[in-house]
PDB file of C-alpha atoms in Angstrom:
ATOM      1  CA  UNK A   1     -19.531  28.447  10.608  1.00 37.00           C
ATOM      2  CA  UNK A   2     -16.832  26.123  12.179  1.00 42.00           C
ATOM      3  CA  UNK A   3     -14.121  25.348   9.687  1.00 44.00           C
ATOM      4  CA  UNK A   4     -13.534  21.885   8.421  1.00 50.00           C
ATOM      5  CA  UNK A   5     -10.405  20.497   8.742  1.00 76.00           C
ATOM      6  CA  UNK A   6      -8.636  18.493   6.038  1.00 86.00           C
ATOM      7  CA  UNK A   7      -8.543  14.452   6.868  1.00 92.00           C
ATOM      8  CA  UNK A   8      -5.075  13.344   7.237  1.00 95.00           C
ATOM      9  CA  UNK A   9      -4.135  10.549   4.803  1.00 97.00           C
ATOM     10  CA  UNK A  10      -1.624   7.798   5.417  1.00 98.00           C
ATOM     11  CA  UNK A  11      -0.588   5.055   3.546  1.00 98.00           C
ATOM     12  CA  UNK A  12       0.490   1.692   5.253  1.00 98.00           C
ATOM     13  CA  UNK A  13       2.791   0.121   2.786  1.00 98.00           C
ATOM     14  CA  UNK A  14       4.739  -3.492   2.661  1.00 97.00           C
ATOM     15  CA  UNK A  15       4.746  -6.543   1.426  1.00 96.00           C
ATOM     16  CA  UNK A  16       2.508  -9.147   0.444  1.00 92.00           C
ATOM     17  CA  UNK A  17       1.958 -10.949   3.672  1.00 92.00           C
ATOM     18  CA  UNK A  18       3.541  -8.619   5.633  1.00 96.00           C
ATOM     19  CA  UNK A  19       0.796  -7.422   8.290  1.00 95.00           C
ATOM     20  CA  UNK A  20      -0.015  -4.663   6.664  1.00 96.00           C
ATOM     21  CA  UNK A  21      -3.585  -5.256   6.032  1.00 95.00           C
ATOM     22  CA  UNK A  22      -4.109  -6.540   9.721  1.00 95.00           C
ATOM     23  CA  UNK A  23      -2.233  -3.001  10.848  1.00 97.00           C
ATOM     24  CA  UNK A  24      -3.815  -0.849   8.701  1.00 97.00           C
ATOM     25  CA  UNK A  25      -7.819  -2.141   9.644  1.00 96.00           C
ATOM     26  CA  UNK A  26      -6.130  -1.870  13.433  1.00 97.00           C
ATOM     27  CA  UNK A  27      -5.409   2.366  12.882  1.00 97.00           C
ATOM     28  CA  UNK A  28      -8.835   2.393  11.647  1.00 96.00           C
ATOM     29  CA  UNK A  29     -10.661   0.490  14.469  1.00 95.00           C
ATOM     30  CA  UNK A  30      -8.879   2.168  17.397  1.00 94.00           C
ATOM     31  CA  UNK A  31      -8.842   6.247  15.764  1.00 94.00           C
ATOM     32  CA  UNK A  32     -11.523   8.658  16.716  1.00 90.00           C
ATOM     33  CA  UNK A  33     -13.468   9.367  13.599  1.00 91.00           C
ATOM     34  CA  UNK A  34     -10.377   6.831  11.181  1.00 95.00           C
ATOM     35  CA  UNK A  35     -11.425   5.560   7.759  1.00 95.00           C
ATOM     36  CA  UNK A  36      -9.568   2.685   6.722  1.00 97.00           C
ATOM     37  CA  UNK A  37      -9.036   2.735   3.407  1.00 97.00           C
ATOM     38  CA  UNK A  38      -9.093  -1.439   2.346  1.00 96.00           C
ATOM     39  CA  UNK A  39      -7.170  -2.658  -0.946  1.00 92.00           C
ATOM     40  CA  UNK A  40     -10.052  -3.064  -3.752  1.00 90.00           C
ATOM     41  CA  UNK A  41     -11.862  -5.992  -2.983  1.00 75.00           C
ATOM     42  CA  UNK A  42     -13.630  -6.833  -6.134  1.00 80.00           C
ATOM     43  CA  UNK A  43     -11.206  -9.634  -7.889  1.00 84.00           C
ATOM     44  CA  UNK A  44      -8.907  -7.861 -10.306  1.00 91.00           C
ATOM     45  CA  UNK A  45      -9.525 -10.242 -13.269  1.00 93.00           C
ATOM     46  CA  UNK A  46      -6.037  -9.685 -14.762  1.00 94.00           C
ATOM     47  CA  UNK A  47      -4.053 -11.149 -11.564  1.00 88.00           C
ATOM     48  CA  UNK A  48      -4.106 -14.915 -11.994  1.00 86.00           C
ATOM     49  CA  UNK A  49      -3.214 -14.149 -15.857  1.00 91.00           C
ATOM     50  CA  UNK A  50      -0.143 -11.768 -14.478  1.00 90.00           C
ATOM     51  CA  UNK A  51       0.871 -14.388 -12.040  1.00 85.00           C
ATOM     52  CA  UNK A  52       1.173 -16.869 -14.568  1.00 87.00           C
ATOM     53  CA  UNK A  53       2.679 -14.850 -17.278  1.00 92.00           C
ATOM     54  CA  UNK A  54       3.717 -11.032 -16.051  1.00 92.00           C
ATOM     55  CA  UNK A  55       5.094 -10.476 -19.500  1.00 93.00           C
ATOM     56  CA  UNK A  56       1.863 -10.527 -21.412  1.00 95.00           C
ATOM     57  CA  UNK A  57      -0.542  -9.130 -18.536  1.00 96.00           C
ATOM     58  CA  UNK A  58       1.781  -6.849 -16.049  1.00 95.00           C
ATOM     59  CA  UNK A  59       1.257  -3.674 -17.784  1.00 96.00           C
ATOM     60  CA  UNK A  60      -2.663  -4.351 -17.929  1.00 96.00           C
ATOM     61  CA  UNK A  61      -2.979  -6.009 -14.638  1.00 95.00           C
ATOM     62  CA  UNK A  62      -0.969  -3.253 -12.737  1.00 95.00           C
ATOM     63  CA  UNK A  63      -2.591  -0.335 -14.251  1.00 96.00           C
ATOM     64  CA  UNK A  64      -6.473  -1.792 -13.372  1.00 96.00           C
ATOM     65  CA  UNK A  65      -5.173  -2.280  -9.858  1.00 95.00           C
ATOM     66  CA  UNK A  66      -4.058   1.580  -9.751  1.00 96.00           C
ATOM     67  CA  UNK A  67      -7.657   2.464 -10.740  1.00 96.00           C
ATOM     68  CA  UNK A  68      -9.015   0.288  -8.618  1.00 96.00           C
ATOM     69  CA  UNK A  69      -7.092   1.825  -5.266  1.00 96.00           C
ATOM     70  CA  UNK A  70      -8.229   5.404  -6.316  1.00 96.00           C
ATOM     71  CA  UNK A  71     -11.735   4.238  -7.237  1.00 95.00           C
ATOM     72  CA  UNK A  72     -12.069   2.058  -4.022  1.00 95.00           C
ATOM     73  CA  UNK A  73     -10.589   5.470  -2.197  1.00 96.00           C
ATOM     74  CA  UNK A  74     -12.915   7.585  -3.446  1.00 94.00           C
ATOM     75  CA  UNK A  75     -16.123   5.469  -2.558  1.00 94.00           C
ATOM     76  CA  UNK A  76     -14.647   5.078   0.742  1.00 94.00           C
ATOM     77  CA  UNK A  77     -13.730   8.540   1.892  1.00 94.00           C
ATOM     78  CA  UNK A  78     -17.022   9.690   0.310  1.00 90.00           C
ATOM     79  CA  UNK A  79     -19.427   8.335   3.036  1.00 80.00           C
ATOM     80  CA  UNK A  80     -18.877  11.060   5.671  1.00 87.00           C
ATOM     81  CA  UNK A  81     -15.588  13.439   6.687  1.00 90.00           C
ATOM     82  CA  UNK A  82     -13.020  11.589   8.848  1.00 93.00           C
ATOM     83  CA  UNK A  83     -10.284  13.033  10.938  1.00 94.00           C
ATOM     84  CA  UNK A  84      -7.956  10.095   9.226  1.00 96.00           C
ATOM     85  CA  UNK A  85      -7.700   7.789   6.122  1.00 96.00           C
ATOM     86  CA  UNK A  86      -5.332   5.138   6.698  1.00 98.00           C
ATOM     87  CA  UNK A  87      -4.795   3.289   3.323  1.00 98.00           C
ATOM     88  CA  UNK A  88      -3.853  -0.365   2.982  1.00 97.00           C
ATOM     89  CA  UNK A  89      -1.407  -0.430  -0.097  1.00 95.00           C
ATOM     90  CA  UNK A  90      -3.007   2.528  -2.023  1.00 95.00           C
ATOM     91  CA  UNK A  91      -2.176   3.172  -5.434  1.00 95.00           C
ATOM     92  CA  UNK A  92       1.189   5.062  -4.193  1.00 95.00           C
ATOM     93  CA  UNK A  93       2.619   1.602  -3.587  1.00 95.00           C
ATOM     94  CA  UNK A  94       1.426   0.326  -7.504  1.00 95.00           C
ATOM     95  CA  UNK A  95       3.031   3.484  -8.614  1.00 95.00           C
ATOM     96  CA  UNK A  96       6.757   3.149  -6.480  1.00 96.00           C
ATOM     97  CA  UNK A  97       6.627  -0.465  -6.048  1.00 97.00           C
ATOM     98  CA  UNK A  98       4.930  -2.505  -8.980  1.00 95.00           C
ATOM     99  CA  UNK A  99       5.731   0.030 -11.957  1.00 96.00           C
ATOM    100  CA  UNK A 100       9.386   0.382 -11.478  1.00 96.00           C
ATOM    101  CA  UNK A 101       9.141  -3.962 -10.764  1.00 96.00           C
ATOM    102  CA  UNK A 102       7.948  -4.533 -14.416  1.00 96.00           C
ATOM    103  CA  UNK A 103      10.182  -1.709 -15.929  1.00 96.00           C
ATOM    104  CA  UNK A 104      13.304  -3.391 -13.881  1.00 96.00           C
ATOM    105  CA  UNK A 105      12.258  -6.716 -14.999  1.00 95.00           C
ATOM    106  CA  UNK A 106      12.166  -5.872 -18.361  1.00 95.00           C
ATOM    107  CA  UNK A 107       8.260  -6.819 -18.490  1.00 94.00           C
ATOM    108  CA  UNK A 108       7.486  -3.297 -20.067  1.00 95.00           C
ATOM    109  CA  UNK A 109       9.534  -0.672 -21.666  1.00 95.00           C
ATOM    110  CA  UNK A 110      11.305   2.189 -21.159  1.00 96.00           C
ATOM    111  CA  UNK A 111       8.174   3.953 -23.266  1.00 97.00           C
ATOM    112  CA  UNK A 112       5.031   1.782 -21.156  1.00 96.00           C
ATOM    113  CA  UNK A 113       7.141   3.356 -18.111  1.00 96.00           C
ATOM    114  CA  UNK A 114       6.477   6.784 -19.081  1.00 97.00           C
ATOM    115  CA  UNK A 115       2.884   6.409 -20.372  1.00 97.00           C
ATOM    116  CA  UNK A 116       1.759   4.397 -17.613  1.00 97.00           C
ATOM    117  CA  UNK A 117       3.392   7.084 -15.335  1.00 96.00           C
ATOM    118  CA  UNK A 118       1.238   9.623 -17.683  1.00 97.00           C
ATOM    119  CA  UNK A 119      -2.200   7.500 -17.358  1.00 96.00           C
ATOM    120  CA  UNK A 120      -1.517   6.825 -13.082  1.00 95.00           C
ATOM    121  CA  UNK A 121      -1.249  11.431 -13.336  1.00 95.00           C
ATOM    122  CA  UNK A 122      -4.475  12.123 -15.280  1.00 96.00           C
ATOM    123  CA  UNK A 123      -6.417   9.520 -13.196  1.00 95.00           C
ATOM    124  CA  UNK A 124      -5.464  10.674  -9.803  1.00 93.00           C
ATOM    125  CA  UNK A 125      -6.031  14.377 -10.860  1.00 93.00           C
ATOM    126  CA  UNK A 126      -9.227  13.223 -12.487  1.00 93.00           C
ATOM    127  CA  UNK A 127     -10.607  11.884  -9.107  1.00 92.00           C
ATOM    128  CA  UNK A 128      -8.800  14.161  -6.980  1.00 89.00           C
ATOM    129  CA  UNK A 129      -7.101  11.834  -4.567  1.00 90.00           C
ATOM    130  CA  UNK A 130      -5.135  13.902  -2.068  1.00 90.00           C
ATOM    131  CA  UNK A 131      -1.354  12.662  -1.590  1.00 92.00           C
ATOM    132  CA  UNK A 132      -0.581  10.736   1.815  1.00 96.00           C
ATOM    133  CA  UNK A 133       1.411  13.330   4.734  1.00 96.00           C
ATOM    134  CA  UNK A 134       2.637  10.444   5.944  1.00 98.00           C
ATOM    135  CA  UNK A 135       4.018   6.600   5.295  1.00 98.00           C
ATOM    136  CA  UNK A 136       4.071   3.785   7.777  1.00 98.00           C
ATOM    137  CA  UNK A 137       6.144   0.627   6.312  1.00 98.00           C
ATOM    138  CA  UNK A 138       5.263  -2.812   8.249  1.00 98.00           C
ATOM    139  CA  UNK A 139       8.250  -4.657   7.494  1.00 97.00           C
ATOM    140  CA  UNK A 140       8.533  -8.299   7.173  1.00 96.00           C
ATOM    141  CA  UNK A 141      11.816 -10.338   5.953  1.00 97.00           C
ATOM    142  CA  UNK A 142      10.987 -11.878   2.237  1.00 96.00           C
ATOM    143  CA  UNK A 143      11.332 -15.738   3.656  1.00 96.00           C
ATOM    144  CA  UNK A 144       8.388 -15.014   6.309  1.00 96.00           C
ATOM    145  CA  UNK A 145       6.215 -13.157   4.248  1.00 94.00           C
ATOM    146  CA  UNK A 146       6.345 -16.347   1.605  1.00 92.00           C
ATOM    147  CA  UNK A 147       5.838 -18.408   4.633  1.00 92.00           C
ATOM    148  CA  UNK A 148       2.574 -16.411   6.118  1.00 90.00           C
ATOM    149  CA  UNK A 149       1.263 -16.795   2.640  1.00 87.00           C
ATOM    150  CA  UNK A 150       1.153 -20.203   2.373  1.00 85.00           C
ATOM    151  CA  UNK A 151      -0.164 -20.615   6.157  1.00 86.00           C
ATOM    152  CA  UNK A 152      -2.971 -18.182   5.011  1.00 78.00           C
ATOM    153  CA  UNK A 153      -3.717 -20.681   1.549  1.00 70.00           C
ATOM    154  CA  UNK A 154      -4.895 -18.267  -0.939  1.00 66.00           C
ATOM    155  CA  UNK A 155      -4.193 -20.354  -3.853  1.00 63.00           C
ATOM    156  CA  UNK A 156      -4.186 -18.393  -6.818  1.00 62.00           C
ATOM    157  CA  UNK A 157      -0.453 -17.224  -4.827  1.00 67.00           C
ATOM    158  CA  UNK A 158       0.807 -19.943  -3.379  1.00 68.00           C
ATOM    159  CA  UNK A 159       0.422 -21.951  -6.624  1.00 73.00           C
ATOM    160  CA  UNK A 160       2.038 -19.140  -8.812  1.00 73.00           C
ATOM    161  CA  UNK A 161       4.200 -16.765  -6.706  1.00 84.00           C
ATOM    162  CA  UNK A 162       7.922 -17.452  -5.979  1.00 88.00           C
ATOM    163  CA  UNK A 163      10.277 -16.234  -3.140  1.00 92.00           C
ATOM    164  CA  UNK A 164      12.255 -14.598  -5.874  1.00 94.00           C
ATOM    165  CA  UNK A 165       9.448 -12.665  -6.672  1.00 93.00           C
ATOM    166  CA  UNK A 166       8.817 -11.312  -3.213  1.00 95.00           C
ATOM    167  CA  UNK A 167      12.585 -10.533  -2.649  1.00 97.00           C
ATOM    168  CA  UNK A 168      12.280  -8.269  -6.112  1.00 96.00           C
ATOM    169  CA  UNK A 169       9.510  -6.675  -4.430  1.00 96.00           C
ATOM    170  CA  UNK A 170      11.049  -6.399  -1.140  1.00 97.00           C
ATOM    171  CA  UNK A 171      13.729  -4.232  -3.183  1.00 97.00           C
ATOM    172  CA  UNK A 172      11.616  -1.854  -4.657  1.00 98.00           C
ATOM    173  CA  UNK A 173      10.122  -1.078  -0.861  1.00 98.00           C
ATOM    174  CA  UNK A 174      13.110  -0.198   0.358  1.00 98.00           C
ATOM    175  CA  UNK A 175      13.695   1.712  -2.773  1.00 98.00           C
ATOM    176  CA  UNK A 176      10.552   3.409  -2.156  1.00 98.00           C
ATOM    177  CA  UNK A 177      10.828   4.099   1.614  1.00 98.00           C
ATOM    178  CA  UNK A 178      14.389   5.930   1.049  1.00 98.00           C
ATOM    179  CA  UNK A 179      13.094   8.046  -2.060  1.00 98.00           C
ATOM    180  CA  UNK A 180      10.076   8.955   0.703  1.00 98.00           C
ATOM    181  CA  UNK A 181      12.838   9.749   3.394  1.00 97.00           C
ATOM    182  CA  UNK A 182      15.667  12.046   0.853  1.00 97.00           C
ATOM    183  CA  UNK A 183      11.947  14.279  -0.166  1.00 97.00           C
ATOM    184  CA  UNK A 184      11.211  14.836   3.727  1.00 97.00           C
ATOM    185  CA  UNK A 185       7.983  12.776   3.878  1.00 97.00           C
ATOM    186  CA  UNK A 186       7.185  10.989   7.494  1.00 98.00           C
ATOM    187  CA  UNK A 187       8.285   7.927   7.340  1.00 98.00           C
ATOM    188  CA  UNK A 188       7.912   5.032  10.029  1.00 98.00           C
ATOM    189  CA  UNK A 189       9.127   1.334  10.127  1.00 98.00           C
ATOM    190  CA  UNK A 190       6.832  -1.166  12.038  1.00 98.00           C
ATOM    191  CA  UNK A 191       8.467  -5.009  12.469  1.00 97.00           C
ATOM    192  CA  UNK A 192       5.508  -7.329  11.766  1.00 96.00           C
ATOM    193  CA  UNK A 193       8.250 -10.112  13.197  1.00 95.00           C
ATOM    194  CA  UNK A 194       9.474  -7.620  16.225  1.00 95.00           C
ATOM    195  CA  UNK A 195       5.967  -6.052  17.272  1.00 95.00           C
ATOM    196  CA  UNK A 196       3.022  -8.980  17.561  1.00 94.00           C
ATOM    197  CA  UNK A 197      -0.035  -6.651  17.517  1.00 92.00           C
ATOM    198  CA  UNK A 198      -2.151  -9.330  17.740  1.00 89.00           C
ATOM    199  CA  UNK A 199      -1.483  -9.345  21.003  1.00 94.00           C
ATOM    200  CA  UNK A 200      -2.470  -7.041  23.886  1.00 95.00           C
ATOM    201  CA  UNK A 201       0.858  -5.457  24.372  1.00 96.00           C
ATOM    202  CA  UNK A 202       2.402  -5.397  20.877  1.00 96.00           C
ATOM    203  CA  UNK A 203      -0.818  -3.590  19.689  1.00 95.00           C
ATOM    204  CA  UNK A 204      -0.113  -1.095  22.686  1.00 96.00           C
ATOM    205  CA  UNK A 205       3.182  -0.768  21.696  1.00 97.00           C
ATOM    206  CA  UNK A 206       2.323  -0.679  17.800  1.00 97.00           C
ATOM    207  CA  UNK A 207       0.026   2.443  18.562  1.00 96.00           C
ATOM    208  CA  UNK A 208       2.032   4.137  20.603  1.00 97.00           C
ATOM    209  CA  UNK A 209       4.486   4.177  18.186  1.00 97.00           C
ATOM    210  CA  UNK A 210       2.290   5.893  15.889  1.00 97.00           C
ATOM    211  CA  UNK A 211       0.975   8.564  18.035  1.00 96.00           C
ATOM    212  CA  UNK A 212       4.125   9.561  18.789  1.00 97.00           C
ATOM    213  CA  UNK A 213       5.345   9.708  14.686  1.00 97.00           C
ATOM    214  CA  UNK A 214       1.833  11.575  14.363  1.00 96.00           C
ATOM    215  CA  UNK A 215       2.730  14.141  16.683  1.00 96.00           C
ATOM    216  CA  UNK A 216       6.477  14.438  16.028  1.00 96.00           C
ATOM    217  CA  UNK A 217       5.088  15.153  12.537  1.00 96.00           C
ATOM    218  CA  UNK A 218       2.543  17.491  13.537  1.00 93.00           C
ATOM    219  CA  UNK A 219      -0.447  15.281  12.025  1.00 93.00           C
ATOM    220  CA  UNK A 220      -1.839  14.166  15.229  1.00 86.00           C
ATOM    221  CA  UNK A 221      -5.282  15.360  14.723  1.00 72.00           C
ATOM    222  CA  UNK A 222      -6.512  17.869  17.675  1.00 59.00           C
ATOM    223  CA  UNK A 223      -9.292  16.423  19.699  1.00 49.00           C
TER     224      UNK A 223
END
C-alpha cells in the first residue's frame, strides 16, 4: 500500500487589511492538491461588543474566535487529504497576537493569561490540529492597512477600530514573527505595499518567492 504523506500546514499571518486573506486564497488556488484554510466565516457574535468595549468582551470574544479557527480547520481539512493547508490567520495568530494584546493592554490579567493559554492547549489537543512547519507574514505598514479598511467599508470596523489599535497589533506581529525566527521555524516576509499580486507579475513574483522558501525549507511537496 503506498504511504500517505503528511499535508504540510502553513499559516499566512498579518494584519487586519493587510493582504493576507487575498494571499492566502492565492496559495490555495494555484497549489496542486492546496487547501486553503479561510478565517471562520460564521459572524463571531462577541466582535462588535469587543470593538466597542474590549474590556468587558476581549477575553470572551478572543477565546470563541480561537475555537472557531480550529473548528473551521478541522471541517476544512476533513473533506479529502491535501498535499498543503495554507491557513488565513489560524488560531496561532489569536494565540501570539490577540492574547498577549489584551494581557499588554491590561484588558485581562496576569491569571486570564494563563488559563486562557490552558483552555487554547486542551482544545487544540482535543481536535488534534497539527502545528504549522512554516509562517509566511504579508506585511503592510499600520497607516495603509487602516486605509484599505476603510476603502473596503466593513462597518462594524471602520466605525469602531482606531489606528492606535492596529499599530498595538502591528507590535505584537513583529513580536510574534521574531519569537518564530529565535525557535528555528520558516519564516517569510511578503510586502503587500512592495509585491502587487493582483497583478500578473507581482503574483509571479509572490509565488516564486514561496517555492523557493518551500524548498529552502525542505517542505516543497514532491510531485
Amino acid at each position: 500500500m503506498a504511504m500517505v504523506s503528511k499535508p504540510i500546514t502553513i499559516c499566512i499571518a498579518g494584519n487586519m487589511a493587510s493582504g493576507k486573506t487575498t494571499f492566502a486564497r492565492l496559495l490555495g488556488e494555484c497549489y496542486t492538491s492546496a487547501c486553503y484554510v479561510p478565517e471562520p466565516s460564521e459572524a463571531n457574535p462577541f466582535l462588535p461588543l469587543y470593538l466597542q468595549n474590549q474590556v468587558r468582551w476581549g477575553f470572551t470574544a478572543q477565546l470563541r474566535y480561537f475555537w472557531d479557527y480550529v473548528r473551521v480547520f478541522k471541517e476544512t481539512t476533513a473533506q479529502q487529504h491535501y498535499h498543503y493547508h495554507f491557513v488565513d490567520a489560524g488560531q496561532w495568530t489569536n494565540r501570539f497576537v490577540y492574547l498577549p494584546y489584551l494581557h499588554e493592554s491590561r484588558i485581562i490579567t496576569a491569571d486570564e493569561y494563563a488559563f486562557y493559554l490552558m483552555l487554547c492547549d486542551t482544545i487544540e489537543q482535543a481536535q488534534a490540529v497539527p502545528e504549522p512547519q512554516g509562517f509566511i507574514f504579508i506585511d503592510s505598514s499600520p497607516l495603509t492597512c487602516w486605509q484599505r479598511m476603510h476603502q473596503r467599508g466593513w462597518h462594524y470596523q471602520v466605525t469602531a477600530v482606531e489606528l492606535s489599535y492596529i499599530e498595538a497589533l502591528d507590535r505584537h506581529i513583529e513580536t510574534m514573527k521574531q519569537n518564530l525566527i529565535i525557535q528555528n521555524m520558516p519564516v517569510l516576509t511578503l510586502s503587500s505595499e512592495e509585491i502587487d499580486y493582483l497583478s500578473d507579475v507581482g503574483r509571479r513574483e509572490a509565488l516564486d518567492r514561496v517555492q523557493g522558501f518551500l524548498e529552502v525549507h525542505h517542505l516543497a511537496h514532491p510531485h
